[in-house]
Coordinates of N, CA and C and ligand atoms in Angstrom, one line a residue:
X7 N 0.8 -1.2 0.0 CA 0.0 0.0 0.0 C 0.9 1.2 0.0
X8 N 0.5 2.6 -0.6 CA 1.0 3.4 -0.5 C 1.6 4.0 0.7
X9 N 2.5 4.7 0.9 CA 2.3 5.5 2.4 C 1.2 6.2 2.7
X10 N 1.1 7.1 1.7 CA 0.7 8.4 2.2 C -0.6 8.0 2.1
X11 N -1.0 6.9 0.7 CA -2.4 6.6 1.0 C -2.9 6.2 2.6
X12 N -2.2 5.2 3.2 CA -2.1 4.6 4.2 C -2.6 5.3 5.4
X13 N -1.8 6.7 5.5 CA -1.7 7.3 6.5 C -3.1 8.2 6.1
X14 N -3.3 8.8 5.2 CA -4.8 9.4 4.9 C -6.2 8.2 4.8
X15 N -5.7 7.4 5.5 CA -7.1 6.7 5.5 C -7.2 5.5 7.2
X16 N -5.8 5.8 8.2 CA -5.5 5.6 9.3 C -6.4 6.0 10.2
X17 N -7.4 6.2 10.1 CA -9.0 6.5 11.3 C -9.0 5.8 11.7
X18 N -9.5 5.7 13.0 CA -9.7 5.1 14.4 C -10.8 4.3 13.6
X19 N -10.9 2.9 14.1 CA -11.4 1.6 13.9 C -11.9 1.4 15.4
X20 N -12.7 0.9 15.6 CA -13.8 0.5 16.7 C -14.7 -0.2 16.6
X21 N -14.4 -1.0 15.5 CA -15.8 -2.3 15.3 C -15.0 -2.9 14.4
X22 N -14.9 -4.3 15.1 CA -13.9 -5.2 14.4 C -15.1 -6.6 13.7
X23 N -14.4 -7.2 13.0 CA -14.9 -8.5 13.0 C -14.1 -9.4 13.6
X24 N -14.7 -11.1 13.7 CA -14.3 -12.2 14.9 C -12.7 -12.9 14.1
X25 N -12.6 -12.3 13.3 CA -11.4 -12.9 12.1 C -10.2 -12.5 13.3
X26 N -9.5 -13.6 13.3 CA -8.2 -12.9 14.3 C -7.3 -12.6 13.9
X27 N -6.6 -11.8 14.5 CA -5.2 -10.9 14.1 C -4.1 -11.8 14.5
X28 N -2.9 -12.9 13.3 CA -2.0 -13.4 13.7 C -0.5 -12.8 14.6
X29 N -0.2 -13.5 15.3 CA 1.2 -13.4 15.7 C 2.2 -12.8 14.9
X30 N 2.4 -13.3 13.7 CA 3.2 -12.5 12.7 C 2.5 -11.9 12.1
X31 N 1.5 -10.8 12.1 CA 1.0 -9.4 12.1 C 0.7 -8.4 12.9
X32 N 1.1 -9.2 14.1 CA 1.1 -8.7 15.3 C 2.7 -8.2 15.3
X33 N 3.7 -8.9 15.5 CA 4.8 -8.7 15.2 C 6.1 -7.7 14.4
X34 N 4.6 -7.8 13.0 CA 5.1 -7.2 12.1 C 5.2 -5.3 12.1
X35 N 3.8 -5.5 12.8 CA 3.5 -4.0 13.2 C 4.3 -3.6 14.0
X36 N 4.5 -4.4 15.1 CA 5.7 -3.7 16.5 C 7.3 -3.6 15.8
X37 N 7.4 -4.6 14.7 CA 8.5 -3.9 14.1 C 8.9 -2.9 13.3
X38 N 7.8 -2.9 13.0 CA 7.4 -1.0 11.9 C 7.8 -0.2 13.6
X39 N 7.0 -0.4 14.7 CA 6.4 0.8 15.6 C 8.3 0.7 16.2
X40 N 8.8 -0.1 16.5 CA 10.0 0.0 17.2 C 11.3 0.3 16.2
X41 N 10.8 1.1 14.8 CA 12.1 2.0 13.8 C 12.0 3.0 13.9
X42 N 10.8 3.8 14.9 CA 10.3 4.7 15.0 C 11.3 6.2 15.6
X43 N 11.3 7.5 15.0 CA 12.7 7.9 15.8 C 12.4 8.2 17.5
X44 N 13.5 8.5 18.4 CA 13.3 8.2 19.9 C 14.2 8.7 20.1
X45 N 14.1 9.7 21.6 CA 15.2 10.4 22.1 C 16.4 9.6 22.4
X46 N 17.7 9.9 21.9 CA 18.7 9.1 21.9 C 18.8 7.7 22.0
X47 N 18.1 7.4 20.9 CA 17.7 5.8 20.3 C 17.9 5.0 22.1
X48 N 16.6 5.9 22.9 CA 16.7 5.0 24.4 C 15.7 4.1 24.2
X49 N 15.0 4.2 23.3 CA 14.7 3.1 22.9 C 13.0 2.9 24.3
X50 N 12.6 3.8 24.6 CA 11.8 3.9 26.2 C 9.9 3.0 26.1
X51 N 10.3 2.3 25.8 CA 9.3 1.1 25.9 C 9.2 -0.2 25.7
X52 N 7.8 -1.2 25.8 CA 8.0 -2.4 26.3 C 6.3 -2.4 25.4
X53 N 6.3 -3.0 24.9 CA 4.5 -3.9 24.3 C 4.3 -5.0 25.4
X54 N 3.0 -4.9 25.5 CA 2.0 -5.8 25.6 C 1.1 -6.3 24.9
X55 N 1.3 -8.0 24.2 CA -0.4 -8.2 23.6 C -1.0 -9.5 24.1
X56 N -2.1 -8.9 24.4 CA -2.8 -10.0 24.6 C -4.0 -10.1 23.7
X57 N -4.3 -11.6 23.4 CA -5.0 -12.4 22.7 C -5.6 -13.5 24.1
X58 N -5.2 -13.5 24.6 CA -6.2 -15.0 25.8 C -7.3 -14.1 25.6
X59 N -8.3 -15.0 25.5 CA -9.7 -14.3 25.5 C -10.2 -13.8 26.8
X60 N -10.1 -14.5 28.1 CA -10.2 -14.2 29.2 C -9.3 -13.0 29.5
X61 N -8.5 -12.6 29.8 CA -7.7 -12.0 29.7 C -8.6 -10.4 29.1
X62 N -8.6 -10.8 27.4 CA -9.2 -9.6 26.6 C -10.7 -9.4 27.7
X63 N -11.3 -10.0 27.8 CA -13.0 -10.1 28.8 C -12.6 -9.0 30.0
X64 N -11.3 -9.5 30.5 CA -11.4 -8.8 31.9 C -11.1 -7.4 31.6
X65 N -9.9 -7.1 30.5 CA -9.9 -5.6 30.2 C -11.2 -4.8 29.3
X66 N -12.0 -5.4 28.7 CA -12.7 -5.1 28.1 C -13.6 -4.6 29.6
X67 N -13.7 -5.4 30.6 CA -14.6 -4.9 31.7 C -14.1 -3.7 32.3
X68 N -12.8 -3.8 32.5 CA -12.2 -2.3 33.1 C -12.2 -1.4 32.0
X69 N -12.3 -1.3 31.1 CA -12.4 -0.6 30.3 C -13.7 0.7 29.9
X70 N -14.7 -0.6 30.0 CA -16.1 -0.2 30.6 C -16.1 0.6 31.4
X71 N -15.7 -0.1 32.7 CA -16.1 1.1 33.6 C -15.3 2.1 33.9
X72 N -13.9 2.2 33.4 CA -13.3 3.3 33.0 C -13.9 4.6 32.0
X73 N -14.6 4.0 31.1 CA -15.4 4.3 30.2 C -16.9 5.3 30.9
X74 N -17.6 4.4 31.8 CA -18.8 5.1 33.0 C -18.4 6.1 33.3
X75 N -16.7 6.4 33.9 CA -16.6 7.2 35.0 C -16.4 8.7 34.0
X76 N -15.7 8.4 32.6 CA -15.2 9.4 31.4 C -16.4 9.9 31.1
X77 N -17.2 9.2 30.2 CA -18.1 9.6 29.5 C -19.5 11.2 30.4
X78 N -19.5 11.0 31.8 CA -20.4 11.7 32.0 C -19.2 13.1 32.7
X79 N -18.2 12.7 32.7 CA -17.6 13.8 33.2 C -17.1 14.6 31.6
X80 N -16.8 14.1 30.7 CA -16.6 14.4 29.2 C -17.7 15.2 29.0
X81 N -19.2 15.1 29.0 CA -20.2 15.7 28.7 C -21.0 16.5 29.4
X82 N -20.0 16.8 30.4 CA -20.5 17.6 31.6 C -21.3 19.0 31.1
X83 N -19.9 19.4 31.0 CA -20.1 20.7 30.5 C -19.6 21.0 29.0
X84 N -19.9 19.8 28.7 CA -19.5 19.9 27.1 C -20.8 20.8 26.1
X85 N -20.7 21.8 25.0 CA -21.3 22.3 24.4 C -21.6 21.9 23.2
X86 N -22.8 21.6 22.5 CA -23.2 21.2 21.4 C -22.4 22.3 20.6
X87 N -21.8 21.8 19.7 CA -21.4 22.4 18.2 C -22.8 23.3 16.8
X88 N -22.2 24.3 16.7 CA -23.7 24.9 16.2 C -23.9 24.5 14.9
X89 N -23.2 23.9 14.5 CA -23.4 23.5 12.4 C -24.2 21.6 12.8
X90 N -25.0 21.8 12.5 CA -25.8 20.3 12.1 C -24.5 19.2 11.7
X91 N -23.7 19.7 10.9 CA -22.4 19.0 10.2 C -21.4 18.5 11.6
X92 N -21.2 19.3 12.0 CA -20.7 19.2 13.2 C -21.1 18.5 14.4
X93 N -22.3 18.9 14.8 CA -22.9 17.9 15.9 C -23.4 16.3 15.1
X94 N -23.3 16.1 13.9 CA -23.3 14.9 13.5 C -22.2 14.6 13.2
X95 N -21.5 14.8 13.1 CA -19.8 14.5 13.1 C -19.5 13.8 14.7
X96 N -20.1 15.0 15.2 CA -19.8 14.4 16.9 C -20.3 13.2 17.4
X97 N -21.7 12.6 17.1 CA -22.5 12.2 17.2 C -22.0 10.2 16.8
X98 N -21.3 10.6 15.7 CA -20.9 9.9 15.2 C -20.0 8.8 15.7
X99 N -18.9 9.7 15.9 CA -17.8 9.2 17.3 C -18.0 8.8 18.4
X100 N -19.2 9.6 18.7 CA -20.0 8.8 20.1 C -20.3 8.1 19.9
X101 N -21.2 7.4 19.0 CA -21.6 6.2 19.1 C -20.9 4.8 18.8
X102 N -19.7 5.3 17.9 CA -18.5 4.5 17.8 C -17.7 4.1 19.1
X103 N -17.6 5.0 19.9 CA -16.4 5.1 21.5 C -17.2 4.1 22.1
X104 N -18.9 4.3 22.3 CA -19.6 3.9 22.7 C -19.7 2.3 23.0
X105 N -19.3 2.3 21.0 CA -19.3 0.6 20.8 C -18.2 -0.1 21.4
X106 N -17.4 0.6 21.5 CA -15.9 0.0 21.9 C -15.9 0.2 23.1
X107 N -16.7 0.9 24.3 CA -16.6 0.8 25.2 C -17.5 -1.0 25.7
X108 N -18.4 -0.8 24.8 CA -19.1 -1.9 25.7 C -18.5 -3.6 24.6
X109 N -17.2 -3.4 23.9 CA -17.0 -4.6 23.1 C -15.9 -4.5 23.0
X110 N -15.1 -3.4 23.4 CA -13.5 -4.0 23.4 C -12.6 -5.3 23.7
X111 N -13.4 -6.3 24.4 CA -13.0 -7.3 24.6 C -12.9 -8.4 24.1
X112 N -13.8 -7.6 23.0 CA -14.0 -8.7 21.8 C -13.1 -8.4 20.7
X113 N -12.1 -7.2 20.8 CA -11.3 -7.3 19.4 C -10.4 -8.7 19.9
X114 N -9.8 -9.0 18.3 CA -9.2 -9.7 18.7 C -8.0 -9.9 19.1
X115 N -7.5 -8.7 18.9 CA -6.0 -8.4 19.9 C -6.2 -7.0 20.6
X116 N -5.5 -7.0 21.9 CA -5.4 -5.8 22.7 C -3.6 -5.6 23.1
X117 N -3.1 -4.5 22.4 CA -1.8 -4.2 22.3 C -1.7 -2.9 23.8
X118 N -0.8 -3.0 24.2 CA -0.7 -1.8 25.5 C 1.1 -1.4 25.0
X119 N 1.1 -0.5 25.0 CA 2.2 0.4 25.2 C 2.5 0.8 26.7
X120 N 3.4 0.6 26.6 CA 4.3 0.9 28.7 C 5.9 1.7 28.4
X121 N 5.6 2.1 29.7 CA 6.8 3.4 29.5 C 6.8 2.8 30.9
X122 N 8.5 2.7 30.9 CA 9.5 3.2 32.5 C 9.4 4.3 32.9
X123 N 9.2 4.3 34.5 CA 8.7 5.6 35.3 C 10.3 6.2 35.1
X124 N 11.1 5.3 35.3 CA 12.7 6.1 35.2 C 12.8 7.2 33.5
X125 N 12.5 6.5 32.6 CA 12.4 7.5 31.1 C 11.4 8.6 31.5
X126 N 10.5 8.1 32.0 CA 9.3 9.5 32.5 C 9.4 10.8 33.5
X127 N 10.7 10.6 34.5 CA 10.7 11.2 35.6 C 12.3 11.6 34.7
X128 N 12.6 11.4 33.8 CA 13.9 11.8 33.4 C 13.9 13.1 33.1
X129 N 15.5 13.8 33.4 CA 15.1 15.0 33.8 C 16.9 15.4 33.5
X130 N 17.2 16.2 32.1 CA 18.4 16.0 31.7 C 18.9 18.0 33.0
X131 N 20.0 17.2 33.7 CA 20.8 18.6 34.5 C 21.7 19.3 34.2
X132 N 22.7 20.1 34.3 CA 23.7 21.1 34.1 C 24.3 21.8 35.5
X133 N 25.0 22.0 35.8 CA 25.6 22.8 36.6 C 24.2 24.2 36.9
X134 N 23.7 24.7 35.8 CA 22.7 25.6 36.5 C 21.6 25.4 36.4
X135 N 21.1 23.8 36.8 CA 20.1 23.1 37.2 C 19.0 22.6 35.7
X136 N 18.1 21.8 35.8 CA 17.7 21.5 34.3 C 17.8 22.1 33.1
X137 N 18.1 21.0 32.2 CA 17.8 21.5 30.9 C 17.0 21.2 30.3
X138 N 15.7 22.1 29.7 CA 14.4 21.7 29.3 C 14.3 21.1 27.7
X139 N 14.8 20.1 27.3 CA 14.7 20.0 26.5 C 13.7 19.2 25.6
X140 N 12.0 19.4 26.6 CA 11.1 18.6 26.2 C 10.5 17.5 26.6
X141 N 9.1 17.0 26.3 CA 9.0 15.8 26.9 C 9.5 14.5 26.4
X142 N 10.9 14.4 26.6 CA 11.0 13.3 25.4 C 10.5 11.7 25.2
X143 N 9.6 11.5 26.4 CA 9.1 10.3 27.0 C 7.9 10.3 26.4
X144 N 7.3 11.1 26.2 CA 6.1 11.1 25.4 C 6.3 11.3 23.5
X145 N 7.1 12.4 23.2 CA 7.5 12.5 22.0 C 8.4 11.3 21.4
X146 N 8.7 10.2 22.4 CA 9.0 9.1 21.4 C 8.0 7.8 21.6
X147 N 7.5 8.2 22.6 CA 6.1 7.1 22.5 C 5.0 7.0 21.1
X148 N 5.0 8.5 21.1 CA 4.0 8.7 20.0 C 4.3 8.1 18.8
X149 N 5.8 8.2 18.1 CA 5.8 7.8 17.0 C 5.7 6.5 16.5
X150 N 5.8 5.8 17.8 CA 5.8 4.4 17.6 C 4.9 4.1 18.1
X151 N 3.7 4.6 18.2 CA 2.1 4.3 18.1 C 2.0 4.6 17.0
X152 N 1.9 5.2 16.5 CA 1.8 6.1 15.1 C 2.2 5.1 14.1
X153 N 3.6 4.5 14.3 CA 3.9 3.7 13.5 C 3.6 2.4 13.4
X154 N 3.2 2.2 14.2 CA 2.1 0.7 14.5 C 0.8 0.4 14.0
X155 N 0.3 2.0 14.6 CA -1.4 1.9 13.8 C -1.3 1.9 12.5
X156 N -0.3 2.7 11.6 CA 0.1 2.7 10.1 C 0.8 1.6 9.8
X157 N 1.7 0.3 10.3 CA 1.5 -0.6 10.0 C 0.5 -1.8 9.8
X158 N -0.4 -1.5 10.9 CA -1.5 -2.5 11.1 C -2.7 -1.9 9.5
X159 N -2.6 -0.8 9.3 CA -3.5 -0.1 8.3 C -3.1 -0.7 6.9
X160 N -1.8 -1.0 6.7 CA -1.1 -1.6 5.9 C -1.9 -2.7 5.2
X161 N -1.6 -3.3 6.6 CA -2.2 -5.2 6.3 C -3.7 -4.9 6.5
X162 N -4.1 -4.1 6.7 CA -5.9 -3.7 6.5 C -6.7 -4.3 8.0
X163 N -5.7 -4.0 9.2 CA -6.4 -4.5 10.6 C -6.5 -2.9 11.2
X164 N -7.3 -2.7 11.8 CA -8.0 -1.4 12.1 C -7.5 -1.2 13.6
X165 N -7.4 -0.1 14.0 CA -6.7 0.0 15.6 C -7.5 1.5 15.9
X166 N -7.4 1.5 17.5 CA -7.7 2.5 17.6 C -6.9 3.0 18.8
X167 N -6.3 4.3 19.0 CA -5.6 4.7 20.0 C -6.4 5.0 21.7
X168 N -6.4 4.3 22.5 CA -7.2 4.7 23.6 C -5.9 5.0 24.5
X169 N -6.9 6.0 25.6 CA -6.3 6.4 27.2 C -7.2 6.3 28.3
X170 N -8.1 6.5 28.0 CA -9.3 6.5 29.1 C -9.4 5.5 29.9
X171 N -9.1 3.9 29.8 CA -8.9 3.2 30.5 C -7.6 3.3 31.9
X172 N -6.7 4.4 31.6 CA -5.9 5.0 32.8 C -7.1 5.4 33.9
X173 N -7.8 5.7 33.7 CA -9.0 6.0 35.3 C -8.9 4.5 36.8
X174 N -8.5 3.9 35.3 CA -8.1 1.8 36.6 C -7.3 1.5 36.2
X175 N -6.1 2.1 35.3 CA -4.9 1.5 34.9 C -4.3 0.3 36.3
X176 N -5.1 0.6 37.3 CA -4.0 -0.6 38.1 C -4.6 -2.2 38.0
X177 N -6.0 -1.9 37.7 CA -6.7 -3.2 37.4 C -6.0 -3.7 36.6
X178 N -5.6 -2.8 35.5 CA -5.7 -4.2 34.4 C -4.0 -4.1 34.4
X179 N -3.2 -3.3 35.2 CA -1.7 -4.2 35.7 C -1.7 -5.7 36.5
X180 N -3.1 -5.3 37.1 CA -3.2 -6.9 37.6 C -3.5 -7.8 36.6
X181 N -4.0 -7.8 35.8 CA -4.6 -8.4 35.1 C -3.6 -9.3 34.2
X182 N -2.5 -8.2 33.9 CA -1.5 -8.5 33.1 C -0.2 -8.6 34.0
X183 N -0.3 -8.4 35.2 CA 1.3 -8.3 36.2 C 2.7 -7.3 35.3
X184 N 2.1 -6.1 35.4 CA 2.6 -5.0 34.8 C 3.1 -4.3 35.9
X185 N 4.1 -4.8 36.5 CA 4.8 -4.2 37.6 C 5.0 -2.4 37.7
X186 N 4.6 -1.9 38.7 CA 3.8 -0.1 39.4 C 4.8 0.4 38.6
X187 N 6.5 0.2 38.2 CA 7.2 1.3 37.7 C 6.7 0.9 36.2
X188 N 6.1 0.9 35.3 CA 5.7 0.9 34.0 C 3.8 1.7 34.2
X189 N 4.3 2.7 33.5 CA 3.0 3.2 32.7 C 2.3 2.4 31.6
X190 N 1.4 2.8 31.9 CA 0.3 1.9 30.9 C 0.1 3.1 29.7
X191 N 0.6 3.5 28.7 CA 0.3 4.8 28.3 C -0.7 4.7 27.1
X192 N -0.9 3.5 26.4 CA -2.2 3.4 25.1 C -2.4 1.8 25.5
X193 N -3.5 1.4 25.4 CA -4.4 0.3 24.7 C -5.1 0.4 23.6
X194 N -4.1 0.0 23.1 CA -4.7 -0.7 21.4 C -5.6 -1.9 21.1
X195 N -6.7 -1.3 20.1 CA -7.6 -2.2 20.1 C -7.3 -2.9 18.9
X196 N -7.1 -4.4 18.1 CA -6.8 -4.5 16.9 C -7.7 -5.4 16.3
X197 N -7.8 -5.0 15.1 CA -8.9 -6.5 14.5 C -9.3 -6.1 12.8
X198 N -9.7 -6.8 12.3 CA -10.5 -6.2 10.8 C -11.4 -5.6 10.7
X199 N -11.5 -4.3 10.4 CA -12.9 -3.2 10.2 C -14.2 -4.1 9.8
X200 N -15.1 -3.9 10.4 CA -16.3 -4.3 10.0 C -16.9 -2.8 9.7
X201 N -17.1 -2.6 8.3 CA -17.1 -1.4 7.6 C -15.9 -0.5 7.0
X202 N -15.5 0.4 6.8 CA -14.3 0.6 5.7 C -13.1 1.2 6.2
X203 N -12.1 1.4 5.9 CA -11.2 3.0 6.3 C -11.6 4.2 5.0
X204 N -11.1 5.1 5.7 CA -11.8 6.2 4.9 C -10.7 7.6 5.8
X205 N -11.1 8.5 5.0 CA -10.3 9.6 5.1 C -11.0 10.7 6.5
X206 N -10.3 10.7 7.3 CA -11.1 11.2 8.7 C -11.5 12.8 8.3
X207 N -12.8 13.9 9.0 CA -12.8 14.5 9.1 C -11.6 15.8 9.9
X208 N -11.0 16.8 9.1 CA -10.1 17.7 9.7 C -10.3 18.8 9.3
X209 N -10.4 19.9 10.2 CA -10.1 21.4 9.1 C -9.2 21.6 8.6
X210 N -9.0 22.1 7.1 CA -8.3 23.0 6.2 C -6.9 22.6 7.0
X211 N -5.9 22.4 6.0 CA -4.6 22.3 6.5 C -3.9 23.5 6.7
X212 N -4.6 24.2 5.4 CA -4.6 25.6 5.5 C -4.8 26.9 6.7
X213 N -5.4 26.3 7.3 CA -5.9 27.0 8.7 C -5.1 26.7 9.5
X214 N -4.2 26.1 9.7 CA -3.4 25.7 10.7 C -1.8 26.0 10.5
X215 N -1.6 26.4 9.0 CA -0.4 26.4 8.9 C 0.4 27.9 8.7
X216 N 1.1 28.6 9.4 CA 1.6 29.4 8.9 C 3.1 29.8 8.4
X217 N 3.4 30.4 7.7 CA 4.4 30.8 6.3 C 5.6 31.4 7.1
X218 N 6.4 31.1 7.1 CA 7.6 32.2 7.7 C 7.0 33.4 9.5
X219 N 6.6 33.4 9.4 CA 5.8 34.2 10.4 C 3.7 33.4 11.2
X220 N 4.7 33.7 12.3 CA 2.8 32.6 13.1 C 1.8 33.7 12.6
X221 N 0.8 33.3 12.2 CA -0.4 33.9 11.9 C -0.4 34.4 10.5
X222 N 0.6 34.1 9.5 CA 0.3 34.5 8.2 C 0.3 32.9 7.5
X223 N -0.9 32.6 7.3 CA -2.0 31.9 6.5 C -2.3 31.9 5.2
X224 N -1.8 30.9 4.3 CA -2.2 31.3 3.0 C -3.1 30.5 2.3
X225 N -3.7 30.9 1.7 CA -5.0 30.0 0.6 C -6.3 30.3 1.4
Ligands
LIG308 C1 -4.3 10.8 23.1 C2 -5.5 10.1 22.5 C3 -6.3 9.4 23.3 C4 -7.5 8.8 22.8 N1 -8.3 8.0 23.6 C5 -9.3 7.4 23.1 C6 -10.1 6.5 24.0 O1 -9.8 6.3 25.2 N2 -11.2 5.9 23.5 C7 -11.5 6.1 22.1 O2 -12.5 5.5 21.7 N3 -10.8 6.8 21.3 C8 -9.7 7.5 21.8 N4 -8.9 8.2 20.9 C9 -9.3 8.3 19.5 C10 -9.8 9.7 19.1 O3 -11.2 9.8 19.6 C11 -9.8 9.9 17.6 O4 -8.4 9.8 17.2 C12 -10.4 11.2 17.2 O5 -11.8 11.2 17.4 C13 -10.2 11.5 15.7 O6 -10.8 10.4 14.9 P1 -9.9 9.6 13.9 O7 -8.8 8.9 14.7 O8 -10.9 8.6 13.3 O9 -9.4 10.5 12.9 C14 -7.8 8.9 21.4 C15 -6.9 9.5 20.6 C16 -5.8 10.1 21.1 C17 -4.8 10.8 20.1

């Protein structure tokens, strides 16, 4: 598949079919996701996948009710969008999150990214006390989610990036015996789209980008 096609049609997947995702496509992906670039090739994480079904059941349950505790605090004081286009847009995703809240356990693979508390609490010094050079613990996590979900998009298995299940991240350490110094930082959901990939809604690239100077905008 093309790249770029790839990556323009990489939307969050949330309704899988029962077809399972093999070990060497499982594999394949975490070797795309671990070429990824990383602060001083430290290389600051560890995968988890699980496929036991039992296993997938029990995170699928925390997930849920990680899910109870988000959803009504998310819509608290959230404001309807005024364009019809827009609150169906919204609408949309809700009902998608929705499904994966109450069926996650049924994809057929659940992938977890973990980060060392030591890479997370890292904290580069100098003689006149830190040097800020960013979050680099997070800025190399991402790419190699990034580069996972666009492998798995490759082979046509659909993922979707979740956090929300952090509200009980320690459940499902038990679940998995993910020892307290590792962050749980994504659960990935994986499986074959039941329904298509497609090019996600974004505003204007145009709108976001500016020319030599912030705020000059062109097109
Ligand atoms: C940091 C982050 C956390 C997310 N957490 C969740 C989540 O917990 N559950 C979920 O259903 N989707 C989650 N998403 C997916 C977003 O809802 C999704 O990317 C967004 O609505 C845009 O849709 P698209 O990915 O289809 O383009 C998350 C995405 C990001 C980047």
């Amino acid at each position: 598949m093309d790249l770029i096609e790839g990556m323009m049609t990489q939307k969050s997947i949330r309704r899988y079919t029962d077809e399972p995702v093999t070990e060497d496509e499982i594999l394949q992906c975490l070797r795309a996701a671990i070429q990824a670039p990383n602060g001083g090739n430290s290389q600051p994480w560890q995968w988890l996948v699980v496929t036991d079904a039992e296993k997938r059941r029990r995170i699928g349950e925390i997930y849920k009710r990680a899910w109870d505790r988000y959803w009504p605090a998310i819509t608290r004081d959230a404001e309807l969008p005024d364009s019809e286009e827009e609150r169906e847009r919204g609408m949309r995703t809700a009902r998608s999150a929705i499904h994966l809240s109450e069926h996650m356990g049924e994809a057929p693979a659940l992938v977890m990214l973990l980060g060392h508390a030591e890479y997370k609490n890292f904290q580069l010094m100098d003689d006149d006390g830190p040097v800020d050079i960013g979050h680099t613990y997070y800025t190399s996590l991402v790419p190699a989610l990034q580069n996972f979900m666009l492998a798995a998009r490759s082979l046509g298995i659909g993922t979707c990036l979740t956090t929300l299940f952090r509200v009980h991240q320690d459940d499902i350490r038990a679940v998995c015996g993910i020892p307290d110094e590792y962050e749980i930082e994504a659960l990935v959901p994986m499986g074959r789209p039941r329904g298509n990939f497609g090019v996600a809604p974004r505003n204007p690239v145009e709108t976001v980008t500016s020319w030599e100077t912030f705020g000059a905008y062109r097109g």
